[in-house]
Tab-separated table of N, CA and C and ligand atoms in Angstrom:
chain	number	residue	atom	x	y	z
A	1	MET	N	97.648	86.045	137.565
A	1	MET	CA	98.244	85.970	138.889
A	1	MET	C	99.742	86.187	138.820
A	2	THR	N	100.339	85.905	137.648
A	2	THR	CA	101.765	86.189	137.508
A	2	THR	C	101.998	87.685	137.532
A	3	ALA	N	101.011	88.436	137.034
A	3	ALA	CA	101.168	89.885	136.958
A	3	ALA	C	101.283	90.486	138.354
A	4	ALA	N	100.452	90.000	139.270
A	4	ALA	CA	100.416	90.582	140.601
A	4	ALA	C	101.698	90.292	141.373
A	5	SER	N	102.295	89.138	141.106
A	5	SER	CA	103.476	88.767	141.880
A	5	SER	C	104.781	89.169	141.191
A	6	ALA	N	104.659	89.743	139.991
A	6	ALA	CA	105.873	90.127	139.272
A	6	ALA	C	106.609	91.227	140.029
A	7	PRO	N	107.923	91.075	140.219
A	7	PRO	CA	108.660	92.103	140.940
A	7	PRO	C	108.730	93.383	140.118
A	8	ASN	N	108.508	94.515	140.758
A	8	ASN	CA	108.573	95.770	139.999
A	8	ASN	C	109.519	96.764	140.651
A	9	THR	N	110.475	96.244	141.404
A	9	THR	CA	111.405	97.120	142.113
A	9	THR	C	112.231	97.952	141.136
A	10	ALA	N	112.502	97.383	139.967
A	10	ALA	CA	113.334	98.086	138.997
A	10	ALA	C	112.651	99.370	138.525
A	11	SER	N	111.313	99.337	138.490
A	11	SER	CA	110.616	100.508	137.967
A	11	SER	C	110.109	101.428	139.073
A	12	GLN	N	110.381	101.041	140.332
A	12	GLN	CA	109.901	101.845	141.448
A	12	GLN	C	110.610	103.201	141.453
A	13	ARG	N	109.826	104.260	141.484
A	13	ARG	CA	110.434	105.588	141.494
A	13	ARG	C	110.766	105.997	142.926
A	14	SER	N	111.925	106.608	143.111
A	14	SER	CA	112.239	107.177	144.420
A	14	SER	C	111.493	108.496	144.530
A	15	SER	N	111.344	108.996	145.752
A	15	SER	CA	110.609	110.255	145.902
A	15	SER	C	111.388	111.396	145.268
A	16	ASP	N	112.710	111.274	145.216
A	16	ASP	CA	113.547	112.268	144.527
A	16	ASP	C	113.213	112.317	143.048
A	17	ALA	N	113.143	111.120	142.455
A	17	ALA	CA	112.857	111.029	141.023
A	17	ALA	C	111.467	111.589	140.736
A	18	LEU	N	110.533	111.303	141.628
A	18	LEU	CA	109.167	111.791	141.478
A	18	LEU	C	109.153	113.322	141.514
A	19	ALA	N	109.852	113.897	142.503
A	19	ALA	CA	109.915	115.357	142.627
A	19	ALA	C	110.550	115.972	141.384
A	20	ARG	N	111.581	115.314	140.881
A	20	ARG	CA	112.258	115.822	139.674
A	20	ARG	C	111.311	115.821	138.484
A	21	GLU	N	110.556	114.717	138.325
A	21	GLU	CA	109.641	114.614	137.186
A	21	GLU	C	108.555	115.674	137.255
A	22	LEU	N	108.069	115.913	138.469
A	22	LEU	CA	107.004	116.909	138.633
A	22	LEU	C	107.538	118.322	138.388
A	23	ALA	N	108.762	118.581	138.837
A	23	ALA	CA	109.369	119.896	138.607
A	23	ALA	C	109.590	120.103	137.110
A	24	ALA	N	110.010	119.046	136.415
A	24	ALA	CA	110.235	119.134	134.972
A	24	ALA	C	108.913	119.385	134.241
A	25	ALA	N	107.850	118.730	134.704
A	25	ALA	CA	106.531	118.908	134.088
A	25	ALA	C	106.050	120.338	134.293
A	26	ASP	N	106.326	120.877	135.469
A	26	ASP	CA	105.946	122.244	135.789
A	26	ASP	C	106.661	123.217	134.853
A	27	ALA	N	107.962	123.031	134.694
A	27	ALA	CA	108.758	123.890	133.822
A	27	ALA	C	108.295	123.757	132.368
A	28	HIS	N	107.988	122.531	131.972
A	28	HIS	CA	107.518	122.255	130.608
A	28	HIS	C	106.235	123.045	130.322
A	29	CYS	N	105.292	123.014	131.259
A	29	CYS	CA	104.022	123.724	131.074
A	29	CYS	C	104.252	125.226	131.029
A	30	ARG	N	105.081	125.726	131.932
A	30	ARG	CA	105.337	127.173	131.969
A	30	ARG	C	105.952	127.646	130.667
A	31	ALA	N	106.874	126.830	130.116
A	31	ALA	CA	107.531	127.191	128.863
A	31	ALA	C	106.520	127.269	127.719
A	32	ARG	N	105.416	126.512	127.847
A	32	ARG	CA	104.393	126.527	126.798
A	32	ARG	C	103.275	127.510	127.128
A	33	GLY	N	103.433	128.257	128.192
A	33	GLY	CA	102.421	129.231	128.573
A	33	GLY	C	101.197	128.601	129.217
A	34	ALA	N	101.358	127.384	129.696
A	34	ALA	CA	100.239	126.707	130.365
A	34	ALA	C	100.544	126.612	131.857
A	35	GLN	N	99.517	126.351	132.629
A	35	GLN	CA	99.718	126.317	134.073
A	35	GLN	C	99.413	124.949	134.657
A	36	LEU	N	100.437	124.354	135.238
A	36	LEU	CA	100.250	123.084	135.926
A	36	LEU	C	99.750	123.411	137.335
A	37	THR	N	98.446	123.482	137.466
A	37	THR	CA	97.869	123.826	138.775
A	37	THR	C	98.143	122.698	139.770
A	38	ALA	N	97.877	122.968	141.040
A	38	ALA	CA	98.116	121.966	142.078
A	38	ALA	C	97.342	120.680	141.777
A	39	LEU	N	96.117	120.855	141.276
A	39	LEU	CA	95.271	119.696	140.992
A	39	LEU	C	95.823	118.877	139.820
A	40	ARG	N	96.191	119.553	138.747
A	40	ARG	CA	96.738	118.861	137.573
A	40	ARG	C	98.036	118.147	137.941
A	41	ARG	N	98.836	118.840	138.754
A	41	ARG	CA	100.108	118.280	139.205
A	41	ARG	C	99.858	117.017	140.039
A	42	GLU	N	98.823	117.059	140.846
A	42	GLU	CA	98.539	115.913	141.703
A	42	GLU	C	98.069	114.711	140.882
A	43	VAL	N	97.259	114.957	139.865
A	43	VAL	CA	96.810	113.854	139.013
A	43	VAL	C	98.010	113.232	138.294
A	44	LEU	N	98.933	114.075	137.839
A	44	LEU	CA	100.152	113.559	137.205
A	44	LEU	C	100.967	112.742	138.211
A	45	GLU	N	101.065	113.249	139.417
A	45	GLU	CA	101.804	112.550	140.474
A	45	GLU	C	101.191	111.164	140.732
A	46	LEU	N	99.855	111.132	140.818
A	46	LEU	CA	99.183	109.853	141.088
A	46	LEU	C	99.403	108.867	139.950
A	47	LEU	N	99.417	109.390	138.718
A	47	LEU	CA	99.651	108.524	137.564
A	47	LEU	C	101.088	107.994	137.590
A	48	LEU	N	102.034	108.840	137.979
A	48	LEU	CA	103.428	108.393	138.108
A	48	LEU	C	103.548	107.328	139.194
A	49	LEU	N	102.820	107.525	140.289
A	49	LEU	CA	102.881	106.572	141.400
A	49	LEU	C	102.257	105.234	141.037
A	50	ARG	N	101.334	105.244	140.064
A	50	ARG	CA	100.682	104.003	139.643
A	50	ARG	C	101.619	103.096	138.853
A	51	GLU	N	102.754	103.643	138.412
A	51	GLU	CA	103.735	102.849	137.654
A	51	GLU	C	103.085	102.157	136.452
A	52	GLY	N	103.334	102.663	135.301
A	52	GLY	CA	102.736	102.043	134.118
A	52	GLY	C	101.448	102.742	133.776
A	53	SER	N	100.387	101.982	133.612
A	53	SER	CA	99.135	102.604	133.180
A	53	SER	C	98.130	102.645	134.320
A	54	ALA	N	97.176	103.558	134.211
A	54	ALA	CA	96.098	103.624	135.195
A	54	ALA	C	94.818	104.050	134.503
A	55	LYS	N	93.705	103.561	135.003
A	55	LYS	CA	92.411	103.970	134.480
A	55	LYS	C	91.979	105.232	135.224
A	56	ALA	N	91.081	105.976	134.595
A	56	ALA	CA	90.627	107.223	135.218
A	56	ALA	C	90.033	106.947	136.597
A	57	TYR	N	89.290	105.837	136.719
A	57	TYR	CA	88.670	105.594	138.025
A	57	TYR	C	89.668	105.149	139.090
A	58	ASP	N	90.826	104.600	138.661
A	58	ASP	CA	91.897	104.316	139.632
A	58	ASP	C	92.386	105.632	140.229
A	59	LEU	N	92.594	106.606	139.347
A	59	LEU	CA	93.106	107.904	139.791
A	59	LEU	C	92.072	108.613	140.657
A	60	GLN	N	90.823	108.404	140.284
A	60	GLN	CA	89.754	108.987	141.073
A	60	GLN	C	89.743	108.409	142.488
A	61	ASP	N	89.947	107.087	142.564
A	61	ASP	CA	90.039	106.430	143.875
A	61	ASP	C	91.197	107.006	144.689
A	62	ASP	N	92.341	107.200	144.013
A	62	ASP	CA	93.515	107.745	144.700
A	62	ASP	C	93.235	109.148	145.216
A	63	MET	N	92.547	109.940	144.399
A	63	MET	CA	92.203	111.310	144.805
A	63	MET	C	91.266	111.280	145.999
A	64	ARG	N	90.289	110.361	145.923
A	64	ARG	CA	89.301	110.255	146.990
A	64	ARG	C	89.979	109.853	148.299
A	65	ALA	N	90.972	108.947	148.194
A	65	ALA	CA	91.692	108.498	149.388
A	65	ALA	C	92.416	109.664	150.058
A	66	ARG	N	92.817	110.637	149.252
A	66	ARG	CA	93.556	111.781	149.803
A	66	ARG	C	92.640	112.917	150.244
A	67	HIS	N	91.560	113.116	149.479
A	67	HIS	CA	90.759	114.332	149.694
A	67	HIS	C	89.294	114.100	150.015
A	68	GLY	N	88.869	112.841	150.065
A	68	GLY	CA	87.432	112.622	150.242
A	68	GLY	C	86.731	112.709	148.896
A	69	ARG	N	85.515	113.203	148.858
A	69	ARG	CA	84.740	113.208	147.617
A	69	ARG	C	85.386	114.056	146.521
A	70	VAL	N	85.503	113.455	145.337
A	70	VAL	CA	86.070	114.175	144.199
A	70	VAL	C	85.172	113.923	142.992
A	71	ALA	N	84.773	114.980	142.312
A	71	ALA	CA	83.915	114.820	141.131
A	71	ALA	C	84.700	114.139	140.008
A	72	PRO	N	84.064	113.190	139.305
A	72	PRO	CA	84.749	112.476	138.228
A	72	PRO	C	85.315	113.427	137.173
A	73	THR	N	84.586	114.506	136.889
A	73	THR	CA	85.051	115.424	135.841
A	73	THR	C	86.373	116.090	136.226
A	74	THR	N	86.633	116.210	137.531
A	74	THR	CA	87.873	116.825	137.999
A	74	THR	C	89.084	116.080	137.454
A	75	VAL	N	89.040	114.757	137.595
A	75	VAL	CA	90.163	113.938	137.140
A	75	VAL	C	90.244	113.950	135.613
A	76	TYR	N	89.088	113.827	134.952
A	76	TYR	CA	89.070	113.818	133.485
A	76	TYR	C	89.630	115.109	132.907
A	77	ARG	N	89.213	116.238	133.491
A	77	ARG	CA	89.693	117.531	132.980
A	77	ARG	C	91.194	117.659	133.167
A	78	ALA	N	91.695	117.207	134.305
A	78	ALA	CA	93.135	117.276	134.556
A	78	ALA	C	93.875	116.392	133.549
A	79	LEU	N	93.315	115.206	133.271
A	79	LEU	CA	93.947	114.301	132.307
A	79	LEU	C	93.953	114.924	130.912
A	80	GLU	N	92.834	115.560	130.542
A	80	GLU	CA	92.766	116.214	129.230
A	80	GLU	C	93.851	117.274	129.094
A	81	PHE	N	94.029	118.044	130.151
A	81	PHE	CA	95.070	119.070	130.143
A	81	PHE	C	96.449	118.420	129.955
A	82	LEU	N	96.714	117.363	130.712
A	82	LEU	CA	98.019	116.702	130.661
A	82	LEU	C	98.277	116.089	129.286
A	83	ILE	N	97.208	115.603	128.633
A	83	ILE	CA	97.340	115.063	127.282
A	83	ILE	C	97.667	116.191	126.302
A	84	GLU	N	96.967	117.315	126.441
A	84	GLU	CA	97.226	118.477	125.584
A	84	GLU	C	98.669	118.934	125.687
A	85	GLN	N	99.218	118.837	126.878
A	85	GLN	CA	100.597	119.289	127.115
A	85	GLN	C	101.611	118.205	126.752
A	86	GLU	N	101.151	117.086	126.190
A	86	GLU	CA	102.019	115.974	125.769
A	86	GLU	C	102.735	115.328	126.948
A	87	LEU	N	102.165	115.463	128.138
A	87	LEU	CA	102.776	114.842	129.316
A	87	LEU	C	102.208	113.449	129.543
A	88	VAL	N	101.004	113.230	129.030
A	88	VAL	CA	100.291	111.974	129.241
A	88	VAL	C	99.703	111.506	127.912
A	89	HIS	N	99.637	110.191	127.734
A	89	HIS	CA	98.970	109.623	126.557
A	89	HIS	C	97.773	108.796	127.009
A	90	ARG	N	96.757	108.800	126.152
A	90	ARG	CA	95.616	107.926	126.379
A	90	ARG	C	95.894	106.611	125.643
A	91	VAL	N	95.588	105.497	126.268
A	91	VAL	CA	95.744	104.203	125.603
A	91	VAL	C	94.344	103.611	125.439
A	92	ASP	N	93.793	103.781	124.234
A	92	ASP	CA	92.394	103.387	124.007
A	92	ASP	C	92.174	101.882	124.169
A	93	ALA	N	93.186	101.092	123.777
A	93	ALA	CA	93.037	99.637	123.794
A	93	ALA	C	92.629	99.113	125.170
A	94	ILE	N	93.091	99.774	126.211
A	94	ILE	CA	92.737	99.327	127.560
A	94	ILE	C	92.075	100.453	128.361
A	95	ASN	N	91.665	101.504	127.631
A	95	ASN	CA	90.964	102.617	128.272
A	95	ASN	C	91.726	103.136	129.496
A	96	ALA	N	93.020	103.410	129.272
A	96	ALA	CA	93.877	103.819	130.384
A	96	ALA	C	94.784	104.972	129.965
A	97	PHE	N	95.571	105.432	130.900
A	97	PHE	CA	96.462	106.566	130.663
A	97	PHE	C	97.874	106.215	131.117
A	98	VAL	N	98.865	106.748	130.382
A	98	VAL	CA	100.267	106.540	130.774
A	98	VAL	C	101.002	107.880	130.723
A	99	VAL	N	102.038	108.003	131.526
A	99	VAL	CA	102.874	109.189	131.472
A	99	VAL	C	103.801	109.046	130.269
A	100	CYS	N	103.929	110.107	129.479
A	100	CYS	CA	104.796	110.068	128.295
A	100	CYS	C	106.244	109.882	128.728
A	101	ASN	N	106.953	108.989	128.056
A	101	ASN	CA	108.356	108.776	128.421
A	101	ASN	C	109.291	109.493	127.459
A	102	GLY	N	108.707	110.318	126.591
A	102	GLY	CA	109.523	111.023	125.593
A	102	GLY	C	109.839	112.444	126.029
A	103	GLU	N	110.037	113.291	125.042
A	103	GLU	CA	110.477	114.659	125.305
A	103	GLU	C	109.308	115.617	125.498
A	104	HIS	N	108.100	115.113	125.509
A	104	HIS	CA	106.905	115.939	125.675
A	104	HIS	C	106.733	116.988	124.580
A	105	VAL	N	107.251	116.699	123.394
A	105	VAL	CA	106.934	117.529	122.239
A	105	VAL	C	106.070	116.641	121.362
A	106	HIS	N	105.428	117.225	120.345
A	106	HIS	CA	104.523	116.399	119.569
A	106	HIS	C	105.287	115.255	118.896
A	107	HIS	N	104.843	114.044	119.127
A	107	HIS	CA	105.510	112.898	118.526
A	107	HIS	C	104.493	111.789	118.321
A	108	HIS	N	104.880	110.850	117.471
A	108	HIS	CA	103.986	109.735	117.198
A	108	HIS	C	104.385	108.559	118.062
A	109	ALA	N	103.815	108.509	119.240
A	109	ALA	CA	104.127	107.394	120.116
A	109	ALA	C	103.330	106.182	119.647
A	110	MET	N	103.952	105.038	119.685
A	110	MET	CA	103.228	103.799	119.428
A	110	MET	C	103.195	103.042	120.747
A	111	MET	N	102.027	102.568	121.109
A	111	MET	CA	101.858	101.953	122.412
A	111	MET	C	101.830	100.438	122.301
A	112	LEU	N	102.747	99.793	122.982
A	112	LEU	CA	102.777	98.336	123.010
A	112	LEU	C	102.051	97.909	124.285
A	113	VAL	N	100.920	97.275	124.093
A	113	VAL	CA	100.054	96.952	125.230
A	113	VAL	C	100.067	95.446	125.477
A	114	CYS	N	100.429	95.048	126.684
A	114	CYS	CA	100.404	93.624	127.012
A	114	CYS	C	98.955	93.198	127.245
A	115	ALA	N	98.519	92.215	126.468
A	115	ALA	CA	97.128	91.765	126.548
A	115	ALA	C	96.878	91.001	127.842
A	116	GLN	N	97.963	90.561	128.488
A	116	GLN	CA	97.792	89.768	129.697
A	116	GLN	C	97.823	90.603	130.982
A	117	CYS	N	98.873	91.415	131.149
A	117	CYS	CA	98.990	92.157	132.407
A	117	CYS	C	98.670	93.641	132.249
A	118	GLY	N	98.486	94.093	131.011
A	118	GLY	CA	98.103	95.484	130.795
A	118	GLY	C	99.265	96.461	130.811
A	119	GLN	N	100.483	95.943	130.904
A	119	GLN	CA	101.640	96.829	130.898
A	119	GLN	C	101.728	97.563	129.556
A	120	VAL	N	102.069	98.847	129.606
A	120	VAL	CA	102.160	99.640	128.389
A	120	VAL	C	103.578	100.148	128.220
A	121	THR	N	104.142	99.929	127.043
A	121	THR	CA	105.466	100.448	126.734
A	121	THR	C	105.333	101.424	125.575
A	122	GLU	N	105.860	102.612	125.761
A	122	GLU	CA	105.797	103.608	124.692
A	122	GLU	C	106.985	103.408	123.767
A	123	TRP	N	106.700	103.278	122.488
A	123	TRP	CA	107.738	102.993	121.494
A	123	TRP	C	107.826	104.145	120.526
A	124	HIS	N	109.019	104.705	120.382
A	124	HIS	CA	109.216	105.801	119.439
A	124	HIS	C	110.005	105.302	118.246
A	125	ASP	N	109.425	105.355	117.076
A	125	ASP	CA	110.143	105.020	115.857
A	125	ASP	C	109.437	105.745	114.721
A	126	GLU	N	109.860	106.985	114.494
A	126	GLU	CA	109.194	107.821	113.485
A	126	GLU	C	109.252	107.166	112.107
A	127	GLU	N	110.352	106.443	111.854
A	127	GLU	CA	110.524	105.803	110.552
A	127	GLU	C	109.459	104.721	110.349
A	128	ALA	N	109.275	103.911	111.393
A	128	ALA	CA	108.275	102.837	111.318
A	128	ALA	C	106.871	103.429	111.195
A	129	PHE	N	106.630	104.514	111.934
A	129	PHE	CA	105.322	105.163	111.904
A	129	PHE	C	105.039	105.707	110.494
A	130	ALA	N	106.048	106.366	109.918
A	130	ALA	CA	105.883	106.948	108.581
A	130	ALA	C	105.669	105.849	107.547
A	131	ALA	N	106.421	104.738	107.698
A	131	ALA	CA	106.307	103.633	106.738
A	131	ALA	C	104.915	103.018	106.804
A	132	LEU	N	104.404	102.884	108.009
A	132	LEU	CA	103.059	102.329	108.180
A	132	LEU	C	102.023	103.233	107.508
A	133	GLY	N	102.155	104.519	107.747
A	133	GLY	CA	101.229	105.477	107.147
A	133	GLY	C	101.277	105.430	105.639
A	134	LYS	N	102.490	105.306	105.101
A	134	LYS	CA	102.683	105.294	103.655
A	134	LYS	C	102.044	104.044	103.035
A	135	ARG	N	102.304	102.895	103.656
A	135	ARG	CA	101.750	101.635	103.136
A	135	ARG	C	100.229	101.647	103.234
A	136	LEU	N	99.730	102.169	104.332
A	136	LEU	CA	98.283	102.218	104.516
A	136	LEU	C	97.614	103.082	103.463
A	137	ARG	N	98.212	104.235	103.213
A	137	ARG	CA	97.626	105.135	102.214
A	137	ARG	C	97.557	104.478	100.848
A	138	LYS	N	98.506	103.558	100.583
A	138	LYS	CA	98.518	102.840	99.306
A	138	LYS	C	97.337	101.897	99.193
A	139	SER	N	97.026	101.198	100.287
A	139	SER	CA	95.962	100.190	100.191
A	139	SER	C	94.604	100.705	100.633
A	140	VAL	N	94.582	101.650	101.555
A	140	VAL	CA	93.301	102.218	101.973
A	140	VAL	C	93.352	103.716	101.704
A	141	ALA	N	92.897	104.089	100.515
A	141	ALA	CA	93.014	105.477	100.083
A	141	ALA	C	92.356	106.405	101.085
A	142	GLY	N	93.063	107.448	101.429
A	142	GLY	CA	92.471	108.482	102.271
A	142	GLY	C	92.532	108.197	103.751
A	143	PHE	N	93.074	107.038	104.134
A	143	PHE	CA	93.145	106.758	105.567
A	143	PHE	C	94.397	107.405	106.155
A	144	HIS	N	94.190	108.153	107.217
A	144	HIS	CA	95.303	108.838	107.849
A	144	HIS	C	95.529	108.240	109.248
A	145	VAL	N	96.754	107.793	109.495
A	145	VAL	CA	97.044	107.176	110.794
A	145	VAL	C	97.188	108.251	111.865
A	146	GLY	N	96.422	108.124	112.923
A	146	GLY	CA	96.505	109.075	114.031
A	146	GLY	C	97.398	108.545	115.124
A	147	SER	N	97.031	107.417	115.689
A	147	SER	CA	97.856	106.826	116.728
A	147	SER	C	97.888	105.318	116.500
A	148	VAL	N	98.907	104.691	117.070
A	148	VAL	CA	99.075	103.254	116.877
A	148	VAL	C	99.156	102.559	118.227
A	149	GLU	N	98.369	101.533	118.394
A	149	GLU	CA	98.442	100.712	119.602
A	149	GLU	C	98.582	99.261	119.169
A	150	ILE	N	99.569	98.600	119.698
A	150	ILE	CA	99.828	97.213	119.316
A	150	ILE	C	99.640	96.322	120.533
A	151	LYS	N	98.779	95.337	120.406
A	151	LYS	CA	98.566	94.409	121.515
A	151	LYS	C	99.457	93.190	121.354
A	152	GLY	N	100.007	92.740	122.443
A	152	GLY	CA	100.856	91.558	122.402
A	152	GLY	C	101.129	91.072	123.804
A	153	LEU	N	102.289	90.444	123.976
A	153	LEU	CA	102.685	89.972	125.300
A	153	LEU	C	103.977	90.682	125.683
A	154	CYS	N	104.044	91.229	126.894
A	154	CYS	CA	105.258	91.918	127.332
A	154	CYS	C	106.346	90.890	127.646
A	155	THR	N	107.551	91.389	127.891
A	155	THR	CA	108.689	90.512	128.160
A	155	THR	C	108.424	89.608	129.367
A	156	ASN	N	107.921	90.200	130.440
A	156	ASN	CA	107.636	89.422	131.657
A	156	ASN	C	106.657	88.296	131.400
A	157	CYS	N	105.566	88.621	130.714
A	157	CYS	CA	104.534	87.598	130.464
A	157	CYS	C	105.028	86.537	129.499
A	158	THR	N	105.854	86.938	128.533
A	158	THR	CA	106.422	85.950	127.605
A	158	THR	C	107.321	84.995	128.359
A	159	GLU	N	108.158	85.556	129.262
A	159	GLU	CA	109.049	84.711	130.061
A	159	GLU	C	108.282	83.806	130.993
A	160	ALA	N	107.222	84.336	131.595
A	160	ALA	CA	106.407	83.546	132.499
A	160	ALA	C	105.754	82.378	131.767
A	161	GLN	N	105.363	82.642	130.523
A	161	GLN	CA	104.721	81.582	129.741
A	161	GLN	C	105.723	80.501	129.340
A	162	ALA	N	106.929	80.957	128.987
A	162	ALA	CA	107.966	80.010	128.558
A	162	ALA	C	108.424	79.153	129.724
A	163	GLY	N	108.483	79.793	130.927
A	163	GLY	CA	108.952	79.062	132.109
A	163	GLY	C	107.855	78.144	132.555
B	201	ZN	ZN1	105.112	110.204	124.514
B	202	ZN	ZN1	102.493	91.405	130.465
């Protein structure tokens, strides 16, 4: 219940910021020879509007609210495209999706997932990622680290618990 009442004005995007992000995503795709179609762009927009993470069926609901009936595969395919373009990450720990906060080039994002409110923070630290991979290879021969998700408590939930 603390999650629902937590103020999120600081992270609220203005419509200007939203338009800028979508224009940047469009340019990013064009530069890679890919096409951000109206549908893919809309799924990205809905994910941005969700602030933080969203499940595929949340986005499907949002699409349905705008357009009526929408096939589930429509949203999934758009998400797959956005992941391929490094614009979106999948967060397996909570079966959700987040907009990449990095440069949209291939990188090893580590996802910090709040076990209480589900907030996801993308953490970039190539050094830490490489060190983890190196240590793992030492103890578990042949294991290759693909992605990292860390569950814990976010700042808000930690503060709420302390208070
Ligand atoms: Zn990223
Ligand atoms: Zn939290």
